Tab-separated table of C-alpha atoms and ligand atoms in Angstrom:
chain	number	residue	atom	x	y	z
S	1	MET	CA	17.939	12.979	21.333
S	2	GLN	CA	17.001	16.751	20.267
S	3	LYS	CA	13.553	18.256	22.070
S	4	ILE	CA	11.181	19.439	19.921
S	5	GLN	CA	8.103	21.664	20.704
S	6	LEU	CA	5.121	20.113	19.433
S	7	GLY	CA	2.962	23.197	18.626
S	8	ARG	CA	3.596	27.147	19.235
S	9	ASN	CA	2.207	26.521	22.751
S	10	GLY	CA	2.929	22.611	23.776
S	11	PRO	CA	5.099	20.288	25.393
S	12	MET	CA	8.878	19.425	24.540
S	13	ILE	CA	9.146	15.855	23.579
S	14	SER	CA	11.668	14.059	21.940
S	15	ALA	CA	11.752	14.838	17.517
S	16	VAL	CA	11.115	11.802	16.390
S	17	GLY	CA	8.457	9.334	17.693
S	18	LEU	CA	7.969	5.045	18.365
S	19	GLY	CA	5.420	3.933	16.409
S	20	CYS	CA	3.547	1.231	18.403
S	21	MET	CA	0.951	0.228	15.427
S	22	GLY	CA	3.227	-2.863	14.022
S	23	MET	CA	3.547	-3.758	16.838
S	24	SER	CA	0.032	-5.399	17.167
S	25	GLY	CA	-0.073	-6.591	13.668
S	26	GLY	CA	-0.981	-5.010	10.090
S	27	TYR	CA	2.925	-6.060	8.531
S	28	GLY	CA	1.859	-9.719	10.529
S	29	PRO	CA	2.729	-11.150	13.594
S	30	ALA	CA	5.132	-9.452	16.135
S	31	ASP	CA	7.348	-11.023	18.666
S	32	ASP	CA	5.496	-9.556	22.374
S	33	LYS	CA	9.337	-9.374	24.218
S	34	GLU	CA	11.228	-8.333	21.395
S	35	CYS	CA	8.285	-5.176	21.193
S	36	ILE	CA	9.362	-3.976	24.718
S	37	ALA	CA	12.559	-4.600	23.966
S	38	THR	CA	12.368	-2.344	21.033
S	39	ILE	CA	10.065	0.273	23.816
S	40	HIS	CA	12.834	0.264	26.240
S	41	ALA	CA	15.124	0.882	23.756
S	42	ALA	CA	13.552	3.819	22.271
S	43	LEU	CA	13.285	5.379	25.648
S	44	GLU	CA	16.082	4.407	26.581
S	45	ALA	CA	17.691	6.794	23.273
S	46	GLY	CA	15.774	9.310	24.896
S	47	ILE	CA	12.058	8.931	22.661
S	48	THR	CA	9.257	10.328	24.625
S	49	MET	CA	6.238	9.832	22.191
S	50	LEU	CA	4.939	6.782	21.940
S	51	ASP	CA	2.102	6.460	19.187
S	52	THR	CA	-0.982	4.264	19.585
S	53	GLY	CA	-4.393	3.694	18.947
S	54	ASP	CA	-7.385	1.972	20.340
S	55	PHE	CA	-7.497	-0.365	17.589
S	56	TYR	CA	-4.199	-1.424	17.025
S	57	GLY	CA	-4.447	-5.340	17.583
S	58	MET	CA	-8.051	-4.153	19.599
S	59	GLY	CA	-7.124	-2.603	22.349
S	60	GLN	CA	-3.549	-5.724	22.937
S	61	ASN	CA	-1.031	-2.424	21.328
S	62	GLU	CA	-2.097	0.014	24.957
S	63	MET	CA	-1.383	-3.341	26.731
S	64	LEU	CA	1.643	-3.318	25.088
S	65	ILE	CA	2.511	-0.588	25.871
S	66	ARG	CA	0.968	-0.802	29.243
S	67	GLU	CA	3.164	-3.266	29.894
S	68	ALA	CA	6.262	-1.965	28.866
S	69	LEU	CA	5.776	1.723	31.216
S	70	LYS	CA	5.252	-1.164	34.217
S	71	GLY	CA	8.117	-0.384	36.779
S	72	GLY	CA	7.875	3.969	36.854
S	73	LYS	CA	8.933	4.166	33.426
S	74	ARG	CA	4.598	5.981	32.611
S	75	GLU	CA	6.393	9.043	33.129
S	76	ARG	CA	9.267	8.774	30.799
S	77	ALA	CA	6.895	8.845	27.901
S	78	PHE	CA	4.229	11.444	25.823
S	79	ILE	CA	1.585	8.356	24.795
S	80	ALA	CA	-0.472	9.343	21.384
S	81	VAL	CA	-3.135	7.386	21.129
S	82	LYS	CA	-6.241	7.957	18.341
S	83	PHE	CA	-9.430	6.754	18.107
S	84	GLY	CA	-12.535	6.633	16.451
S	85	SER	CA	-11.855	4.366	14.120
S	86	MET	CA	-13.978	1.461	13.992
S	87	ARG	CA	-13.370	-2.924	13.596
S	88	GLY	CA	-15.322	-5.747	13.394
S	89	PRO	CA	-14.731	-9.280	15.090
S	90	ASP	CA	-13.405	-9.826	12.083
S	91	LEU	CA	-11.366	-6.350	11.539
S	92	LYS	CA	-12.395	-5.130	8.654
S	93	ILE	CA	-13.162	-1.466	8.875
S	94	LEU	CA	-16.720	-0.404	9.756
S	95	GLY	CA	-15.910	3.740	9.832
S	96	ASP	CA	-15.328	6.148	12.160
S	97	ASP	CA	-17.157	6.782	14.899
S	98	GLY	CA	-16.613	11.012	16.245
S	99	ARG	CA	-19.396	11.146	18.708
S	100	PRO	CA	-19.162	13.163	21.886
S	101	GLN	CA	-20.247	10.709	23.953
S	102	ALA	CA	-18.133	7.471	21.998
S	103	ALA	CA	-14.608	9.921	22.214
S	104	LYS	CA	-15.064	9.552	26.140
S	105	ASN	CA	-15.702	6.005	26.182
S	106	PHE	CA	-13.294	5.551	24.299
S	107	LEU	CA	-11.185	7.544	26.184
S	108	ALA	CA	-11.610	5.329	29.675
S	109	TYR	CA	-11.450	2.076	27.247
S	110	SER	CA	-7.948	3.721	26.597
S	111	LEU	CA	-6.791	5.237	29.713
S	112	ARG	CA	-7.885	0.758	31.776
S	113	ARG	CA	-6.122	-0.626	29.183
S	114	LEU	CA	-3.351	1.757	29.514
S	115	GLY	CA	-3.015	2.200	33.544
S	116	THR	CA	-2.808	5.025	33.070
S	117	ASP	CA	-4.772	7.951	34.125
S	118	TYR	CA	-4.417	10.807	31.205
S	119	VAL	CA	-2.799	10.307	28.141
S	120	ASP	CA	-0.268	13.125	26.819
S	121	LEU	CA	-2.063	13.876	22.982
S	122	TYR	CA	-5.557	11.788	22.218
S	123	GLN	CA	-6.560	11.985	18.889
S	124	PRO	CA	-9.906	11.563	16.772
S	125	SER	CA	-8.245	8.392	14.812
S	126	ARG	CA	-9.986	9.770	11.054
S	127	VAL	CA	-12.970	12.848	10.896
S	128	ASP	CA	-16.654	11.562	10.873
S	129	PRO	CA	-18.267	12.926	8.513
S	130	ASP	CA	-22.029	12.342	9.875
S	131	VAL	CA	-20.774	14.225	12.722
S	132	PRO	CA	-19.489	17.798	13.266
S	133	PHE	CA	-16.236	18.056	14.265
S	134	GLU	CA	-16.336	21.216	16.979
S	135	ASP	CA	-18.750	18.800	18.578
S	136	THR	CA	-15.378	15.825	18.435
S	137	ILE	CA	-12.901	17.739	19.492
S	138	GLY	CA	-15.398	19.814	21.463
S	139	ALA	CA	-15.644	16.354	23.834
S	140	ILE	CA	-11.481	15.952	23.755
S	141	ALA	CA	-12.058	19.621	25.236
S	142	ASP	CA	-13.989	19.017	27.851
S	143	MET	CA	-11.039	15.913	28.542
S	144	VAL	CA	-8.950	18.107	28.595
S	145	LYS	CA	-10.508	20.062	31.394
S	146	ALA	CA	-11.411	16.525	33.617
S	147	GLY	CA	-7.445	16.752	33.819
S	148	TYR	CA	-7.784	12.905	31.767
S	149	VAL	CA	-6.205	14.377	28.498
S	150	ARG	CA	-3.392	16.559	28.201
S	151	HIS	CA	-2.820	18.033	24.764
S	152	ILE	CA	-4.957	17.215	21.415
S	153	GLY	CA	-4.135	16.810	17.506
S	154	VAL	CA	-5.568	15.291	15.031
S	155	SER	CA	-5.392	12.398	12.315
S	156	GLU	CA	-5.337	12.891	7.939
S	157	ALA	CA	-7.201	16.525	8.590
S	158	SER	CA	-7.652	18.936	5.282
S	159	ALA	CA	-6.365	22.279	5.803
S	160	LYS	CA	-9.929	23.932	5.969
S	161	THR	CA	-10.890	21.019	8.678
S	162	LEU	CA	-7.951	22.128	11.157
S	163	ARG	CA	-9.058	25.474	11.080
S	164	ARG	CA	-12.058	24.354	12.301
S	165	ALA	CA	-10.397	22.067	14.829
S	166	HIS	CA	-8.051	25.034	16.224
S	167	ALA	CA	-11.192	27.693	16.830
S	168	VAL	CA	-12.348	25.052	19.485
S	169	HIS	CA	-9.141	24.151	21.272
S	170	PRO	CA	-5.721	24.494	20.377
S	171	ILE	CA	-4.011	21.563	17.908
S	172	ALA	CA	-0.882	20.536	18.860
S	173	ALA	CA	-0.637	18.547	16.265
S	174	LEU	CA	-2.020	16.947	12.825
S	175	GLN	CA	-0.735	12.951	12.388
S	176	ILE	CA	-1.048	12.266	8.459
S	177	GLU	CA	1.264	10.385	5.800
S	178	TYR	CA	4.076	12.254	4.334
S	179	SER	CA	7.825	10.728	3.106
S	180	LEU	CA	9.405	11.499	-0.319
S	181	PHE	CA	6.405	9.053	-1.720
S	182	SER	CA	4.191	11.107	-0.450
S	183	ARG	CA	3.428	15.130	-0.965
S	184	GLY	CA	0.307	15.792	-0.885
S	185	ILE	CA	0.382	17.863	2.143
S	186	GLU	CA	3.433	20.184	1.129
S	187	ARG	CA	-0.011	22.346	-1.126
S	188	ASP	CA	-1.687	23.247	1.611
S	189	ILE	CA	-1.989	21.523	4.886
S	190	LEU	CA	1.546	22.411	5.500
S	191	PRO	CA	1.223	26.086	5.046
S	192	THR	CA	-1.862	25.547	6.928
S	193	LEU	CA	0.058	23.988	9.900
S	194	ARG	CA	2.682	26.603	10.617
S	195	ASP	CA	0.178	29.739	9.565
S	196	LEU	CA	-1.415	28.045	13.069
S	197	GLY	CA	1.716	27.071	14.936
S	198	ILE	CA	0.854	23.089	14.873
S	199	ALA	CA	3.414	20.626	14.159
S	200	LEU	CA	2.815	17.766	12.393
S	201	VAL	CA	4.078	14.242	13.094
S	202	ALA	CA	5.011	12.219	10.235
S	203	TYR	CA	3.854	8.629	9.778
S	204	GLY	CA	4.474	6.059	6.775
S	205	VAL	CA	8.056	7.810	6.158
S	206	LEU	CA	9.441	4.408	4.664
S	207	SER	CA	5.893	3.864	2.820
S	208	GLY	CA	5.176	0.980	4.677
S	209	GLY	CA	8.677	-0.670	4.063
S	210	LEU	CA	8.552	0.723	0.847
S	211	ILE	CA	10.889	2.943	0.437
S	212	SER	CA	13.838	0.983	2.049
S	213	ASP	CA	16.410	-1.592	0.855
S	214	GLY	CA	14.286	-4.714	2.502
S	215	ALA	CA	11.760	-3.230	0.036
S	216	GLU	CA	11.211	-6.249	-1.959
S	217	ALA	CA	11.104	-8.418	1.226
S	218	ALA	CA	7.993	-6.164	2.374
S	219	ARG	CA	5.790	-6.796	-0.798
S	220	ASN	CA	6.642	-10.371	0.078
S	221	ALA	CA	5.672	-11.009	3.492
S	222	ALA	CA	2.204	-11.014	4.770
S	223	SER	CA	0.480	-8.087	5.601
S	224	GLU	CA	-2.988	-6.681	5.841
S	225	ILE	CA	-1.737	-3.319	5.588
S	226	ARG	CA	-0.184	-3.381	2.523
S	227	THR	CA	-2.783	-4.860	0.763
S	228	ARG	CA	-4.577	-1.675	0.818
S	229	LYS	CA	-1.729	0.116	-0.654
S	230	PRO	CA	-1.895	0.192	-4.169
S	231	ARG	CA	2.066	0.613	-4.640
S	232	PHE	CA	3.080	-2.399	-3.537
S	233	SER	CA	0.842	-3.815	-6.452
S	234	ALA	CA	2.334	-6.446	-9.256
S	235	GLU	CA	1.260	-3.122	-11.891
S	236	ASN	CA	3.288	-0.668	-9.855
S	237	PHE	CA	5.810	-2.428	-7.523
S	238	ALA	CA	9.105	-2.635	-9.823
S	239	LYS	CA	8.504	0.985	-11.085
S	240	ASN	CA	8.353	1.670	-7.942
S	241	LEU	CA	11.703	-0.251	-6.729
S	242	ALA	CA	13.018	1.710	-9.291
S	243	LEU	CA	12.664	4.774	-7.910
S	244	VAL	CA	13.519	2.919	-4.594
S	245	GLU	CA	16.734	2.003	-5.995
S	246	ALA	CA	17.909	5.438	-6.934
S	247	LEU	CA	17.639	6.646	-3.141
S	248	GLY	CA	19.491	3.741	-2.362
S	249	LYS	CA	22.700	4.947	-4.677
S	250	ILE	CA	21.927	7.829	-2.911
S	251	ALA	CA	22.075	7.030	0.501
S	252	ARG	CA	24.775	4.630	-0.005
S	253	ASP	CA	27.144	7.421	-1.623
S	254	LYS	CA	26.561	9.201	1.811
S	255	GLY	CA	27.334	6.040	3.971
S	256	ALA	CA	23.556	5.499	5.029
S	257	SER	CA	21.016	2.778	4.332
S	258	THR	CA	17.742	3.792	2.252
S	259	ALA	CA	15.368	4.341	5.283
S	260	GLN	CA	17.673	6.326	6.695
S	261	LEU	CA	17.820	8.511	3.565
S	262	ALA	CA	13.554	8.554	3.885
S	263	PHE	CA	13.923	9.515	7.023
S	264	ALA	CA	16.662	12.198	7.022
S	265	TRP	CA	14.784	14.337	3.770
S	266	VAL	CA	11.417	14.574	6.490
S	267	LYS	CA	13.454	16.252	9.295
S	268	SER	CA	14.975	18.018	6.512
S	269	ARG	CA	11.841	19.606	5.753
S	270	GLY	CA	11.446	21.474	8.550
S	271	ASP	CA	12.447	21.732	12.906
S	272	ASP	CA	8.033	21.107	13.026
S	273	ILE	CA	7.944	17.553	11.855
S	274	VAL	CA	8.448	14.032	13.733
S	275	PRO	CA	8.407	11.405	12.332
S	276	LEU	CA	7.160	7.562	13.492
S	277	ILE	CA	10.016	5.552	13.050
S	278	GLY	CA	7.289	2.358	12.648
S	279	ALA	CA	10.393	0.118	14.284
S	280	ARG	CA	8.525	-3.036	16.233
S	281	ARG	CA	12.338	-4.778	16.611
S	282	ARG	CA	15.992	-2.771	18.190
S	283	ASN	CA	17.682	-3.351	15.102
S	284	GLN	CA	14.984	-1.499	12.529
S	285	LEU	CA	14.504	1.337	15.477
S	286	GLY	CA	18.321	1.171	15.875
S	287	GLU	CA	19.179	2.414	11.377
S	288	ALA	CA	16.060	5.061	12.021
S	289	LEU	CA	17.823	6.779	14.386
S	290	GLY	CA	20.897	6.534	13.020
S	291	ALA	CA	19.032	8.886	10.724
S	292	LEU	CA	19.273	11.600	12.479
S	293	ASP	CA	23.380	11.978	11.791
S	294	VAL	CA	22.591	11.765	8.195
S	295	LYS	CA	22.731	15.335	7.232
S	296	LEU	CA	21.449	15.900	4.262
S	297	THR	CA	23.174	19.204	2.104
S	298	PRO	CA	21.532	21.293	-0.659
S	299	GLY	CA	22.979	19.191	-3.259
S	300	ASP	CA	22.201	15.651	-1.935
S	301	LEU	CA	18.831	17.408	-1.696
S	302	ALA	CA	18.426	18.076	-5.268
S	303	ARG	CA	20.071	15.064	-6.242
S	304	ILE	CA	17.411	13.012	-4.138
S	305	GLU	CA	14.698	16.022	-5.930
S	306	GLN	CA	16.128	14.081	-9.650
S	307	ALA	CA	15.723	10.687	-8.805
S	308	VAL	CA	12.365	11.088	-7.013
S	309	PRO	CA	10.673	13.620	-8.589
S	310	GLU	CA	7.460	14.692	-6.559
S	311	ASN	CA	4.355	12.833	-8.059
S	312	ALA	CA	7.344	9.897	-9.832
S	313	VAL	CA	5.668	7.296	-6.923
S	314	ALA	CA	3.178	4.527	-9.352
S	315	GLY	CA	0.078	4.206	-7.682
S	316	ALA	CA	-1.578	6.164	-4.245
S	317	ARG	CA	-0.587	5.593	-0.963
S	318	TYR	CA	-3.980	4.026	-0.193
S	319	LEU	CA	-6.710	2.344	-1.793
S	320	PRO	CA	-9.066	4.698	-3.662
S	321	ALA	CA	-12.252	3.901	-1.327
S	322	VAL	CA	-10.210	4.273	1.805
S	323	LEU	CA	-8.579	7.452	0.674
S	324	ALA	CA	-12.580	8.982	-0.340
S	325	HIS	CA	-13.382	8.474	3.531
S	326	MET	CA	-10.733	10.363	3.989
S	327	ASP	CA	-10.851	14.255	4.721
S	328	SER	CA	-6.730	15.137	3.793
S	329	GLU	CA	-7.662	14.413	0.279
S	330	HIS	CA	-10.957	16.916	0.039
S	331	ALA	CA	-9.634	19.798	-1.374
S	332	GLY	CA	-10.329	23.055	1.405
H	401	NAP	N1	-2.504	8.234	11.551
H	401	NAP	C1	-2.942	7.467	10.475
H	401	NAP	O1	-3.344	7.314	10.052
H	401	NAP	C2	-1.451	5.988	10.739
H	401	NAP	C3	-1.711	4.779	9.755
H	401	NAP	C4	-0.658	3.817	9.963
H	401	NAP	C5	0.641	4.284	10.894
H	401	NAP	N2	0.405	4.909	11.404
H	401	NAP	C6	1.724	5.263	12.790
H	401	NAP	O2	2.746	5.880	11.960
H	401	NAP	C7	3.953	4.865	12.067
H	401	NAP	C8	4.254	3.925	11.944
H	401	NAP	O3	3.418	3.408	10.398
H	401	NAP	P1	4.021	3.622	9.035
H	401	NAP	O4	3.270	1.866	8.981
H	401	NAP	O5	3.570	4.619	8.120
H	401	NAP	O6	5.611	3.480	8.865
H	401	NAP	P2	6.590	2.899	7.850
H	401	NAP	O7	7.924	3.468	7.983
H	401	NAP	O8	6.343	3.685	6.756
H	401	NAP	O9	6.435	1.513	7.852
H	401	NAP	C9	6.450	0.564	8.633
H	401	NAP	C10	7.742	-0.687	8.348
H	401	NAP	O10	9.339	-0.269	7.538
H	401	NAP	C11	9.248	-1.670	7.248
H	401	NAP	N3	10.522	-1.192	8.117
H	401	NAP	C12	12.230	-1.128	7.154
H	401	NAP	N4	12.914	-0.654	7.624
H	401	NAP	C13	12.078	0.022	8.347
H	401	NAP	C14	13.456	0.941	9.876
H	401	NAP	N5	14.823	0.846	9.560
H	401	NAP	N6	12.668	1.679	10.921
H	401	NAP	C15	11.557	0.894	10.481
H	401	NAP	N7	10.648	-0.183	9.600
H	401	NAP	C16	11.362	-0.779	8.587
H	401	NAP	C17	9.010	-2.163	8.995
H	401	NAP	O11	8.144	-3.581	8.497
H	401	NAP	P3	8.867	-4.662	9.425
H	401	NAP	O12	8.238	-4.577	10.612
H	401	NAP	O13	7.182	-5.691	8.517
H	401	NAP	O14	9.706	-5.287	8.800
H	401	NAP	C18	7.912	-1.463	9.401
H	401	NAP	O15	6.862	-1.801	9.549
H	401	NAP	C19	2.384	3.571	13.513
H	401	NAP	O16	3.394	2.611	13.779
H	401	NAP	C20	1.954	3.987	13.493
H	401	NAP	O17	1.552	4.787	14.880
H	401	NAP	C21	-0.278	5.977	11.628
């Protein structure tokens, strides 16, 4: 597995990460045993970055990772935790909490659930509009000084917010949606990351399973997450399926699957990009890892661009009410 540096002065980590969210809900029920086997297979393949959030399964995801890392595997992993997203007992999203004391409190619980003394990358899941972001980052910087956190990341932040955060403490990575269907970051955010020397951790590479040979099955599966993704709506899905089929044709010509083409395309956008593989089964992980052997030529990239021009996708990446609260969607 190729290693890359996470940010200009950051640590060396695997060139792809394993996103563990789906192992604890969002995409329907998961099999814990298979999820743990998937984490083990990822470590065996040389993946170090395991991405989680304290609200994934309301702590269950962190406990699953703890279980998977038992027996001396903790040091082989680079654990990235997101925090601050609040849910009610009915799991409805309540907003975000970026207060300094809340950040420290969230971290204390995460360390206990993960069974570790430190988190490798700690990141506010969203920018809390009611708290100066400098204060949130400052609190995490305190935790770096105290040894509980190794590196600081942010998620779904705008270019302007990235600059503010980076002025308080070096930011190693921005986690944000980036795929053939979600290219909004190319305008301001990606150039800012490169200017500041911050790595990009890309999620949603398959647009929630849409850019895959299993798009129809994904659409029909019970999934709370996909109900928040307009690209799966009755109105948009057929149009998007036509795009996915066009990509599938290119993939087949390369001897690859559609998902592999999607991962290879994101990798082709720069060595500073770490795509997250949202696998919860070993066969999905194997398929995604196969993308590392898919090399796209300038001719392939031109064909892909023609099949899926920027903004060709029908529907935004989230519902408007969700996007309205995302700092990354605001100019600057
Ligand atoms: N920062 C943020 O705001 C944020 C938001 C969302 C996710 N994330 C992170 O990003 C990770 C990836 O999640 P995502 O939903 O964005 O990922 P994604 O890659 O867009 O979609 C993942 C879904 O695609 C389907 N799939 C089909 N073929 C696959 C393959 N070969 N490998 C993997 N998945 C395949 C799976 O559906 P089935 O399992 O249902 O078959 C899987 O649940 C998460 O685990 C989480 O760590 C971060």
